[in-house]
XYZ file of C-alpha atoms in Angstrom:
534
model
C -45.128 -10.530 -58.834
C -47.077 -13.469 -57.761
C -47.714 -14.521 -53.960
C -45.421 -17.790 -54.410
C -42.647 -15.666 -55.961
C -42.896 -13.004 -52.986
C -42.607 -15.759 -50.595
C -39.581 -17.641 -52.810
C -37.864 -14.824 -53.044
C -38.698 -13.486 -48.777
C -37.332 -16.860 -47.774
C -34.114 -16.490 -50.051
C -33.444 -13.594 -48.685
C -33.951 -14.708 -45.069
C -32.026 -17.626 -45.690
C -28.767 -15.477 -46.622
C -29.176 -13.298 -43.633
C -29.562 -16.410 -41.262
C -26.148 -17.623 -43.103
C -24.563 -14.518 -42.169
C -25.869 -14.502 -38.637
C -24.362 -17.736 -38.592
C -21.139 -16.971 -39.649
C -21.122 -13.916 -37.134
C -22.245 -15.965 -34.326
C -19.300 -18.872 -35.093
C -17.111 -15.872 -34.950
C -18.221 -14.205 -31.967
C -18.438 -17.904 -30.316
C -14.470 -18.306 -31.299
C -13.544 -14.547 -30.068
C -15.707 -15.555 -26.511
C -13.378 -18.684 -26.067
C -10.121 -17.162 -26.846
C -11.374 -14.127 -24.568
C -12.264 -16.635 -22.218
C -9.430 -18.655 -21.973
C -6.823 -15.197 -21.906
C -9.170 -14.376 -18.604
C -8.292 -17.740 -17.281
C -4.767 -17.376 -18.222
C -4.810 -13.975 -16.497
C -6.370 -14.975 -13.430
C -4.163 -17.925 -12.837
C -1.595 -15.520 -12.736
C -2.958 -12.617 -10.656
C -4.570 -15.403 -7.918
C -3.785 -18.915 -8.890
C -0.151 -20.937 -7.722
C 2.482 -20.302 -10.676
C 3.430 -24.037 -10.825
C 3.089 -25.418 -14.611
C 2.343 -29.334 -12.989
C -0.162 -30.522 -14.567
C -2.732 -32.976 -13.077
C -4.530 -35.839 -15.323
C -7.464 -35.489 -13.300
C -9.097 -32.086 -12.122
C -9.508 -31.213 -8.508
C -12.530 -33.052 -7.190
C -14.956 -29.540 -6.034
C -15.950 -28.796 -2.580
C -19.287 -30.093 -1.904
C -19.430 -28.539 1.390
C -19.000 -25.161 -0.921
C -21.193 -25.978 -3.449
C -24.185 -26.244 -1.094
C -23.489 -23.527 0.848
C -22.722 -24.774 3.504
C -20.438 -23.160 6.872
C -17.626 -25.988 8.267
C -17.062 -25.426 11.832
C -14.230 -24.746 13.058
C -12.784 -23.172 9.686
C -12.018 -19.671 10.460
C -14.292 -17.059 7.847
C -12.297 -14.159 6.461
C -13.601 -10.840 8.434
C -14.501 -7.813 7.055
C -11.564 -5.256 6.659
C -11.611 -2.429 8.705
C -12.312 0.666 7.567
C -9.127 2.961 7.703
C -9.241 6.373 9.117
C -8.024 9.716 7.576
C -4.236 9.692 8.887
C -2.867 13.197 9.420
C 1.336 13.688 8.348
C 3.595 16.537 9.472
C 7.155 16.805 7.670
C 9.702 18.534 8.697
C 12.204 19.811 7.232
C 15.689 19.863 8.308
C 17.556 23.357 7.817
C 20.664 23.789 5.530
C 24.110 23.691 7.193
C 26.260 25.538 4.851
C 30.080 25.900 5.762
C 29.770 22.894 8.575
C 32.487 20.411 6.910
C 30.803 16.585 7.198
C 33.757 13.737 9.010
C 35.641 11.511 6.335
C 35.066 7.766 6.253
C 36.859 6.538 9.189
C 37.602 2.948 10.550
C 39.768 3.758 13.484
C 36.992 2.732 15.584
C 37.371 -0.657 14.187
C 39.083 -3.773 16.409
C 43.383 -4.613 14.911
C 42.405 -7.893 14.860
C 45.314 -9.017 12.623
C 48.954 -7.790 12.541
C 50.908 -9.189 8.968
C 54.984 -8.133 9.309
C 56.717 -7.933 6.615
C 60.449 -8.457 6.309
C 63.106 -7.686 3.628
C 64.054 -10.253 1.671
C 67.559 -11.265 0.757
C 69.524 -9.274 3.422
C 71.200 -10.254 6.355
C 69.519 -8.440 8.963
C 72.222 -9.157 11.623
C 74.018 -6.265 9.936
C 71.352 -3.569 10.215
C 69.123 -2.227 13.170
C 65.970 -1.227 13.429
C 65.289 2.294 12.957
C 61.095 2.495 12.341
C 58.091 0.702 10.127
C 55.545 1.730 8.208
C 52.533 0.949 8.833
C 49.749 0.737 6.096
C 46.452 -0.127 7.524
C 43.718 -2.388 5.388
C 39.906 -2.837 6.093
C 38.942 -6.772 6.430
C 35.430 -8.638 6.702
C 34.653 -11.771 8.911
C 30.941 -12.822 9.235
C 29.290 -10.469 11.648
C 32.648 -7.909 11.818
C 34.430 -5.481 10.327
C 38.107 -5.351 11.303
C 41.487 -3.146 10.639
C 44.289 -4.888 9.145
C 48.058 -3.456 10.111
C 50.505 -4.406 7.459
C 53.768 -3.802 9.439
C 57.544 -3.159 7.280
C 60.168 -2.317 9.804
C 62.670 -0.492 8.602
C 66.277 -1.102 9.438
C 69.927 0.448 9.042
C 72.904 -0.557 8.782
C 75.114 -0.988 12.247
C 78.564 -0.475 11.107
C 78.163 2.437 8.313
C 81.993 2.455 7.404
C 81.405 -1.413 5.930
C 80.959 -1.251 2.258
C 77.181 -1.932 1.036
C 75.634 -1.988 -2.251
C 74.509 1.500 -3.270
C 70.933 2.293 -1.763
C 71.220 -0.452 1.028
C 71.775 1.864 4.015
C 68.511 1.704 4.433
C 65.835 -1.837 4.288
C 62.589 -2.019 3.732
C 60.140 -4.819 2.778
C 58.821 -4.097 -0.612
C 54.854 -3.360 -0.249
C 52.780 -6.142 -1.470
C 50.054 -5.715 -4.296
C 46.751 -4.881 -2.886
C 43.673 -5.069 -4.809
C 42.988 -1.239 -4.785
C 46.604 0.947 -5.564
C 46.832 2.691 -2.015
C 43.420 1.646 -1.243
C 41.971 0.810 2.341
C 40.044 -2.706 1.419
C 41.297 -6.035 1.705
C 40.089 -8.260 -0.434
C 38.295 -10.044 2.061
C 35.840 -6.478 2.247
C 35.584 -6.409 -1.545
C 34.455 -9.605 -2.031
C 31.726 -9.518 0.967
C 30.626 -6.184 -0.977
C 29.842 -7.596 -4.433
C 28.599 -11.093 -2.428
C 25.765 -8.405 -0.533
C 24.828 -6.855 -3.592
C 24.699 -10.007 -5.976
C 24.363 -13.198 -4.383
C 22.337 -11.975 -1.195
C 20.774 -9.162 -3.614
C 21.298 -5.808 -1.163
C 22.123 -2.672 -2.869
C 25.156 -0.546 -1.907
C 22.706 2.006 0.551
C 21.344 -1.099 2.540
C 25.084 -2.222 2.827
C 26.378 1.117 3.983
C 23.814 1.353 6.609
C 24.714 -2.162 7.834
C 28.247 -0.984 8.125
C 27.583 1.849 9.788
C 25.676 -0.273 12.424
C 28.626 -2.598 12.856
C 31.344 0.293 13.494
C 32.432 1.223 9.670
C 31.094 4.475 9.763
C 31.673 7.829 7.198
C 31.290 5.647 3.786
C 30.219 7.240 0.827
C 28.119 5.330 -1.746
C 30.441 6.808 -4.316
C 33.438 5.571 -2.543
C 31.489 1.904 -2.314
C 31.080 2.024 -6.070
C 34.254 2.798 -7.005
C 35.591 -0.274 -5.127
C 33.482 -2.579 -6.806
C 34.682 -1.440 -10.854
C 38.188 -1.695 -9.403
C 36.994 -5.159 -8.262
C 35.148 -6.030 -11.850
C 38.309 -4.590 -13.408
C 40.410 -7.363 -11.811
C 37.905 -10.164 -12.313
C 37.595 -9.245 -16.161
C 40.560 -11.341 -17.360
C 38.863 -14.588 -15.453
C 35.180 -13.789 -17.094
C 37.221 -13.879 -20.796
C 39.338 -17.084 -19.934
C 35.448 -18.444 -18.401
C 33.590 -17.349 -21.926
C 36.119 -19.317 -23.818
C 36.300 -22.626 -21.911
C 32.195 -22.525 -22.033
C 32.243 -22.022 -26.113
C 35.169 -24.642 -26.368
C 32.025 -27.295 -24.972
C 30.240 -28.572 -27.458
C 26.510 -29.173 -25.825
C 25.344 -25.339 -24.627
C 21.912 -24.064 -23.553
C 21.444 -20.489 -24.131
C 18.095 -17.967 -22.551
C 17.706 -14.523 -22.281
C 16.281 -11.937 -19.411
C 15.217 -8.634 -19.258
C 17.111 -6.044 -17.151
C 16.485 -2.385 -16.749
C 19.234 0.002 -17.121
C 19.006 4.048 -16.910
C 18.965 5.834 -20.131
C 20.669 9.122 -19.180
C 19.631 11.284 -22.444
C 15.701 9.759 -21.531
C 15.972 10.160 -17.735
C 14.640 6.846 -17.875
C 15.267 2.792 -17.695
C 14.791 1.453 -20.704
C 14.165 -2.720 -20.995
C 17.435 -4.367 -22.067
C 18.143 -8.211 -22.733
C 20.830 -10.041 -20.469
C 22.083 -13.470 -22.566
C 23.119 -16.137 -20.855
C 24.843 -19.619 -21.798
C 25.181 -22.951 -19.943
C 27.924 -25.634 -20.796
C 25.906 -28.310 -20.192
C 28.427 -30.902 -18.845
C 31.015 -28.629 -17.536
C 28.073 -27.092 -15.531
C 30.063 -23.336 -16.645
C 27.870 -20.185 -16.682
C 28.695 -17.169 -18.388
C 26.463 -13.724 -18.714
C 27.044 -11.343 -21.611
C 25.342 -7.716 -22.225
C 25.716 -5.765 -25.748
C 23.761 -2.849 -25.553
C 20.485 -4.685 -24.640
C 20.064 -6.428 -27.591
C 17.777 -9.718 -28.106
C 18.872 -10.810 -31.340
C 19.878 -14.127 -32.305
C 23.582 -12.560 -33.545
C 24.222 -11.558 -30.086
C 25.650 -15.152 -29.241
C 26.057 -15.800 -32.870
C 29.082 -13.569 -32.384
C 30.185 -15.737 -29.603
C 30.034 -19.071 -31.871
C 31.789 -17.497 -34.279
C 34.688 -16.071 -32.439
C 35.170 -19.592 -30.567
C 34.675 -21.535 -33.580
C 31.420 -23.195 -31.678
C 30.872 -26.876 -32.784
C 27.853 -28.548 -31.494
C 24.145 -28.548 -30.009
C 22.745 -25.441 -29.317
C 19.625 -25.438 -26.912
C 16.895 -22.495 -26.318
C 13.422 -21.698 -25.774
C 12.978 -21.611 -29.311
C 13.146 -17.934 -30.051
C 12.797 -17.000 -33.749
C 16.126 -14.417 -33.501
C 18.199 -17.852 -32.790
C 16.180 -19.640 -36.043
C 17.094 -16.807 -38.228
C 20.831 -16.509 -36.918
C 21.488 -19.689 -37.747
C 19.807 -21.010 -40.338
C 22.764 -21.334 -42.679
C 24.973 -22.318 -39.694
C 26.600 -25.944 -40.802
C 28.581 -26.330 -37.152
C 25.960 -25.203 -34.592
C 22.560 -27.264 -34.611
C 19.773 -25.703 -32.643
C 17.536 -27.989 -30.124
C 14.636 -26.551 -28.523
C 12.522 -26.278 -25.327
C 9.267 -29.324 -24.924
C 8.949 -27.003 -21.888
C 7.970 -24.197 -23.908
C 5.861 -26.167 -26.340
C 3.927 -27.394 -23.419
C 2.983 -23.825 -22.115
C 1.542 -23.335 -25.367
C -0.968 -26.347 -24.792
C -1.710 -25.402 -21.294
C -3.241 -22.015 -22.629
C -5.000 -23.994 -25.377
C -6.638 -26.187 -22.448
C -9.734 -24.050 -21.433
C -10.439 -23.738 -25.027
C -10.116 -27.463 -26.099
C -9.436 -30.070 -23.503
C -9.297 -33.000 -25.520
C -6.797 -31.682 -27.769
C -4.922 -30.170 -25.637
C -4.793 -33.520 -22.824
C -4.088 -35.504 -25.835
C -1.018 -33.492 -26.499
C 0.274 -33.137 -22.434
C -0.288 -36.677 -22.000
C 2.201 -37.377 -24.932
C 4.956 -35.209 -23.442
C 4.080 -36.732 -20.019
C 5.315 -40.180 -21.946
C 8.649 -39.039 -22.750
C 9.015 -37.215 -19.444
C 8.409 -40.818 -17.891
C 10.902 -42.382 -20.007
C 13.617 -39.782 -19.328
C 12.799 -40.481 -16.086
C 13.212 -44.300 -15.623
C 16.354 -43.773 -17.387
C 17.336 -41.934 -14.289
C 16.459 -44.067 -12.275
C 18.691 -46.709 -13.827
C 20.907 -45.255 -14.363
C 21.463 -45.042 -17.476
C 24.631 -43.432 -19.435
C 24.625 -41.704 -22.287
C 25.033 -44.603 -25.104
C 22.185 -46.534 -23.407
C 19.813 -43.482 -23.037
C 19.918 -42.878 -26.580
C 19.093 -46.166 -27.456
C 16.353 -46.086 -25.007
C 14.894 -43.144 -26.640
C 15.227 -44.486 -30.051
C 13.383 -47.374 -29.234
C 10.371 -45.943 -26.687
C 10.487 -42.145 -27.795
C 11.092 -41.875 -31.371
C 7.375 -43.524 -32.305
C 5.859 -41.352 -29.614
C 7.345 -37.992 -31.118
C 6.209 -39.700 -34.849
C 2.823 -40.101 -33.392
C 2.399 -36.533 -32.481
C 3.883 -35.388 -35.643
C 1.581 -37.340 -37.849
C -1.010 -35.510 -35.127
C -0.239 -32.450 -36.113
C 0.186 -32.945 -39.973
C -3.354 -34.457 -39.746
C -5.792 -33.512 -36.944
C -3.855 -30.298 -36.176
C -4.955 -28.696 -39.351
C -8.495 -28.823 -38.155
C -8.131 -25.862 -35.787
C -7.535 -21.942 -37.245
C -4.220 -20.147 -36.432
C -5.603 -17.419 -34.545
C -7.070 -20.206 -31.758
C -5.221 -21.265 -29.016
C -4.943 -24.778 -29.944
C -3.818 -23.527 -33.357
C -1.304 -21.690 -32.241
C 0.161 -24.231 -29.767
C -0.084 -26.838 -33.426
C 2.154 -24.638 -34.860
C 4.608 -23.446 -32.715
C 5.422 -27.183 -32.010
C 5.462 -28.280 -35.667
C 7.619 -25.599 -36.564
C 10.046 -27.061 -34.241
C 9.659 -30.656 -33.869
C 12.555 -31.365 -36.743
C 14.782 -29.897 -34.135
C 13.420 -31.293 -31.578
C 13.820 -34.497 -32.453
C 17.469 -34.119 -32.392
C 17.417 -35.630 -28.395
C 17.151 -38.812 -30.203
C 20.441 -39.038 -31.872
C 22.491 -38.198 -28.597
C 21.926 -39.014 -25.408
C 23.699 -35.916 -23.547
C 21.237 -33.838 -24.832
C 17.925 -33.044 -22.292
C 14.074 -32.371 -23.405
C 14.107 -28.728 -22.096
C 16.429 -26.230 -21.257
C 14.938 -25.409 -17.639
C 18.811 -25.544 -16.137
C 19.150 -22.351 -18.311
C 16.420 -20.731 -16.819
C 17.576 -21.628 -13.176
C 20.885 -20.004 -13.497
C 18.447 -16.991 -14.738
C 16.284 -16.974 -11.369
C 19.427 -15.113 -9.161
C 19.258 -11.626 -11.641
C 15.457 -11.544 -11.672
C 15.711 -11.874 -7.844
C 18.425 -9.277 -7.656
C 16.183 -7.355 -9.958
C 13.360 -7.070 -7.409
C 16.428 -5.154 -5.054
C 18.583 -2.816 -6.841
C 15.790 -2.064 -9.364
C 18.010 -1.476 -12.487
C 21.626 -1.143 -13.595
C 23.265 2.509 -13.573
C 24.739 2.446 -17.195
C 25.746 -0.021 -19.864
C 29.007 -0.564 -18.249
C 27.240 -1.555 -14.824
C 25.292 -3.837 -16.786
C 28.353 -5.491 -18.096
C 30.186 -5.746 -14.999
C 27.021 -7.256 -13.520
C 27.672 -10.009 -16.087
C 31.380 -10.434 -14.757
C 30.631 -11.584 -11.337
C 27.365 -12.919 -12.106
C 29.028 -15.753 -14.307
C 31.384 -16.372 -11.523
C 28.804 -16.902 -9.165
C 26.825 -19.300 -10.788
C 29.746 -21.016 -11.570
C 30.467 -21.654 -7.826
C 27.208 -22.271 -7.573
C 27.618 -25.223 -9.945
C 30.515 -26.576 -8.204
C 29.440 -26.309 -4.835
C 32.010 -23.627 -3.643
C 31.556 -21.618 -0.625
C 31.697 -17.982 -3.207
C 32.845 -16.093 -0.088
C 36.325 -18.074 0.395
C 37.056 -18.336 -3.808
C 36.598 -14.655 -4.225
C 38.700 -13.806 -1.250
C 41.246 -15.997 -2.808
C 40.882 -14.633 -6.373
C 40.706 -11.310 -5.877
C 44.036 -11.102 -3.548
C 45.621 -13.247 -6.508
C 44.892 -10.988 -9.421
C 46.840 -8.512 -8.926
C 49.499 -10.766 -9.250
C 48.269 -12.062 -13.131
C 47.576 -8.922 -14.744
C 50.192 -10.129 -17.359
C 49.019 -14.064 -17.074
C 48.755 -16.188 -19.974
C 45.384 -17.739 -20.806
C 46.312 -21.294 -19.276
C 46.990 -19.719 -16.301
C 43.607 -18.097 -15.350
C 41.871 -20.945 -16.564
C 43.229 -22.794 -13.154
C 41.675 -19.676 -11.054
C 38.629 -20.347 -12.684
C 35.990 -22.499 -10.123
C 35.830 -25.693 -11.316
C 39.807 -25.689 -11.469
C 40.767 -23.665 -8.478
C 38.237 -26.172 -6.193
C 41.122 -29.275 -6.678
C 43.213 -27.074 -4.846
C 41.358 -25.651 -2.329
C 39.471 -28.709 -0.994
C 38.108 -26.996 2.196
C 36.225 -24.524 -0.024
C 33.729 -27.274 -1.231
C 30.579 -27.340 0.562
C 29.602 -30.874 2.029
C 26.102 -29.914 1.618
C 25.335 -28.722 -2.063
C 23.144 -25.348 -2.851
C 21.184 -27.295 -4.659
C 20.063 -29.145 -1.654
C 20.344 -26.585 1.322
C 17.800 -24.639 -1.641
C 15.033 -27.767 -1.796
């Protein structure tokens, strides 16, 4: 082998080994950025603010920082102090066997109300009184606990040689229905116990010991918790009537949260999925729970058994995609909320793609917006939108069927191209009607209250405490909606339902919030939550 073919041949062979180097590097230049830009992702949110505004123009850096040097006056963070060794004792208490514990008592409770209760149809001016029974209830006011004496009197007959129907020697007032069958809670007390533990998020031990404090001493948790299914019992019938009226509307927005409940075979809480759905314009709420399960034919079952006609909007889940594919009555919208977050990640990794894209979806944010501010109704926003936002969603589909083939599926900014083109035929369907909205972010407010809660009571006992969550939950929001003081419509509700275990469908619709409210003016808040909340 000749000199000049040693060297041809040496510089071949370097020449495919710096290709592959190459080829490594570009890899390991790729895997850096995406590394990099998870690290930023994490960061932001173990440290940063969890706002998703997002600014045209960064933050302008602190010189002052930059060159080292101290402000005065600006306080410097000191050094934490070291902690010394910390010695505990226990105790422990002895065992007292045989030493029988007192029974929940309220006779240390103010009367503070007295209802008496006469017969009805008989002339009383032919009987004397002779007694009363006395059945005593348990009632709540802000800041007290009270007794309740629900007084019969009892009354014989005067002249007992005059004929009288059989059985009418003796009168008494029939005993109204209670909420609980022989049970000491009004319904005032019930309702303040599932308002504590679900709209001001304080589990049934934190209420016990505030009761305690306040007079109500001797309650059992067990006692507490069997109130509160008696109470979910008697709300049931209004969360059906509620599911129905919200699947009779025919614009919903539907999301999803985690909740843990205790797996009793495991000795464990397992992660379970709490649905959700929004009528849009009714502003009705309604949980639902089936075993934990995420899948698109979870609410699929709902549209089905309501015979569902209309728009469908969520955060563009593949499980809704696949459940109704061949649907012809229910047409999915999704989430430009969601498809944003996707280009935010992609940002570190490619900002000019990425501001390209946010800068689009800050256009049709601004034209939603002056169409707020005029006012516009429904007919004139969708003409709006087909003549300012259709060409700018047609621009950044053309974008993505061109320039967003550049970039490889496993980047960032590929990833972000495709779960947006994937659903940009649907979510171009906020053209064509003008009720519909870009996102579905009023979904995933009415989701905030159970993640709070979450935080609180930790997890959910059991399936079924999962599902009566969802009872009372929906309810809530609901009020929430309407601007109803929940304290006075659950007083009123819950003394009522007794009275419609055997009520037709029409009929609990009109206990339902937005119907009971036109009747019961002085329950509607003059300042809304949503304000008091800002």
């Amino acid at each position: 082998m000749t000199t000049e073919e040693f060297l041809m041949k040496t510089v071949e062979s370097l020449t495919k080994v710096n290709e592959r180097q190459s080829r490594q590097i570009a890899e390991l230049t790729a895997e850096i950025k995406k590394m990099a830009a998870q690290l930023a992702w994490f960061r932001r949110q173990t440290f940063g603010r969890k706002s998703e505004k997002y600014h045209q123009t960064d933050v302008q850096p602190n010189l002052f920082e930059a060159a080292g040097v101290e402000i005065p006056g600006e306080q410097q963070p000191e050094p934490a102090e070291e902690m010394g060794e910390e010695t505990v004792t226990y105790t422990g208490k002895k065992s007292q066997k045989g030493i029988s514990k007192p029974r929940e008592t309220w006779e240390n409770l103010p009367l503070l109300e007295t209802r008496v209760i006469e017969p009805q149809g008989v002339d009383l001016t032919r009987y004397r009184r002779i007694g009363e029974e006395v059945t005593t209830l348990v009632g709540f006011e802000p800041g007290k606990y009270y007794r309740i004496a629900v007084v019969r009197p009892k009354y014989g007959l005067i002249d007992s040689t005059e004929p009288v129907e059989r059985g009418k020697g003796v009168v008494i007032a029939q005993l109204p229905k209670f909420p609980i069958y022989k049970g000491v809670p009004d319904s005032s007390l019930l309702s303040e116990i599932v308002l504590q533990k679900y709209e001001y998020h304080m589990p049934f031990y934190r209420q016990i010991k505030m009761m305690a404090h306040m007079g109500m001493t001797g309650l059992k948790e067990a006692t507490m918790v069997g109130w509160y299914k008696r109470t979910m019992e008697l709300l049931r019938p209004l969360y059906d009537a509620l599911v129905a009226e919200v699947f009779r509307s025919h614009y919903i927005q539907t999301d999803e949260s985690t909740v843990p409940v205790i797996n009793n075979e495991r000795h464990q809480a397992d992660k379970e999925y709490l649905c959700m759905s929004l009528a849009v314009m009714e502003r009705l709420v309604v949980f639902f729970y089936y075993d934990g399960s995420r899948a698109g034919d979870v609410i699929k079952t709902k549209t089905d058994k309501y015979n569902f006609e209309g728009y469908l909007q969520c955060d563009g889940y593949g499980g809704y995609t696949a459940a109704f594919r061949s649907s012809a009555s229910v047409r999915l919208v999704f989430c430009m909320v969601h498809i944003r977050r996707h280009w935010l990640e992609a940002k570190n990794e490619n900002s000019k793609a990425a501001q390209w894209f946010l800068d689009k979806i800050r256009e049709l944010y601004h034209i939603e917006h002056e169409c707020d501010r005029l006012g516009m109704d429904f007919d004139a926003r969708r003409s709006e939108r087909q003549a300012k936002s259709r060409p700018v969603m047609e621009e950044m589909k053309k974008w993505m069927e061109t320039e967003g083939l550049r970039y490889s599926e496993s980047s960032l900014t590929g990833k972000a191209v495709t779960y947006a083109y994937t659903r940009w035929d649907h979510m171009m369907r906020i053209l064509d009607d003008g009720r519909l909205l870009l996102d579905n972010n009023l979904a995933e407010n009415e989701i905030r209250p159970i993640m709070l809660g979450r935080k609180n009571y930790m997890f959910c006992g059991n399936h079924e405490s999962a599902e009566n969550m969802c009872v009372i939950q929906s309810l809530l929001a609901t009020c929430r909606n309407h601007d109803i003081t929940p304290r006075l419509y659950l007083n009123s509700v819950i003394a009522s339902m007794p009275y419609f275990d055997k009520a037709s469908e029409e009929d609990l619709i009109q206990l339902l919030p937005h119907r009971w409210k036109q009747y019961h003016t002085e329950a509607v808040m003059q300042i809304p939550v949503r304000q008091i909340a800002k």
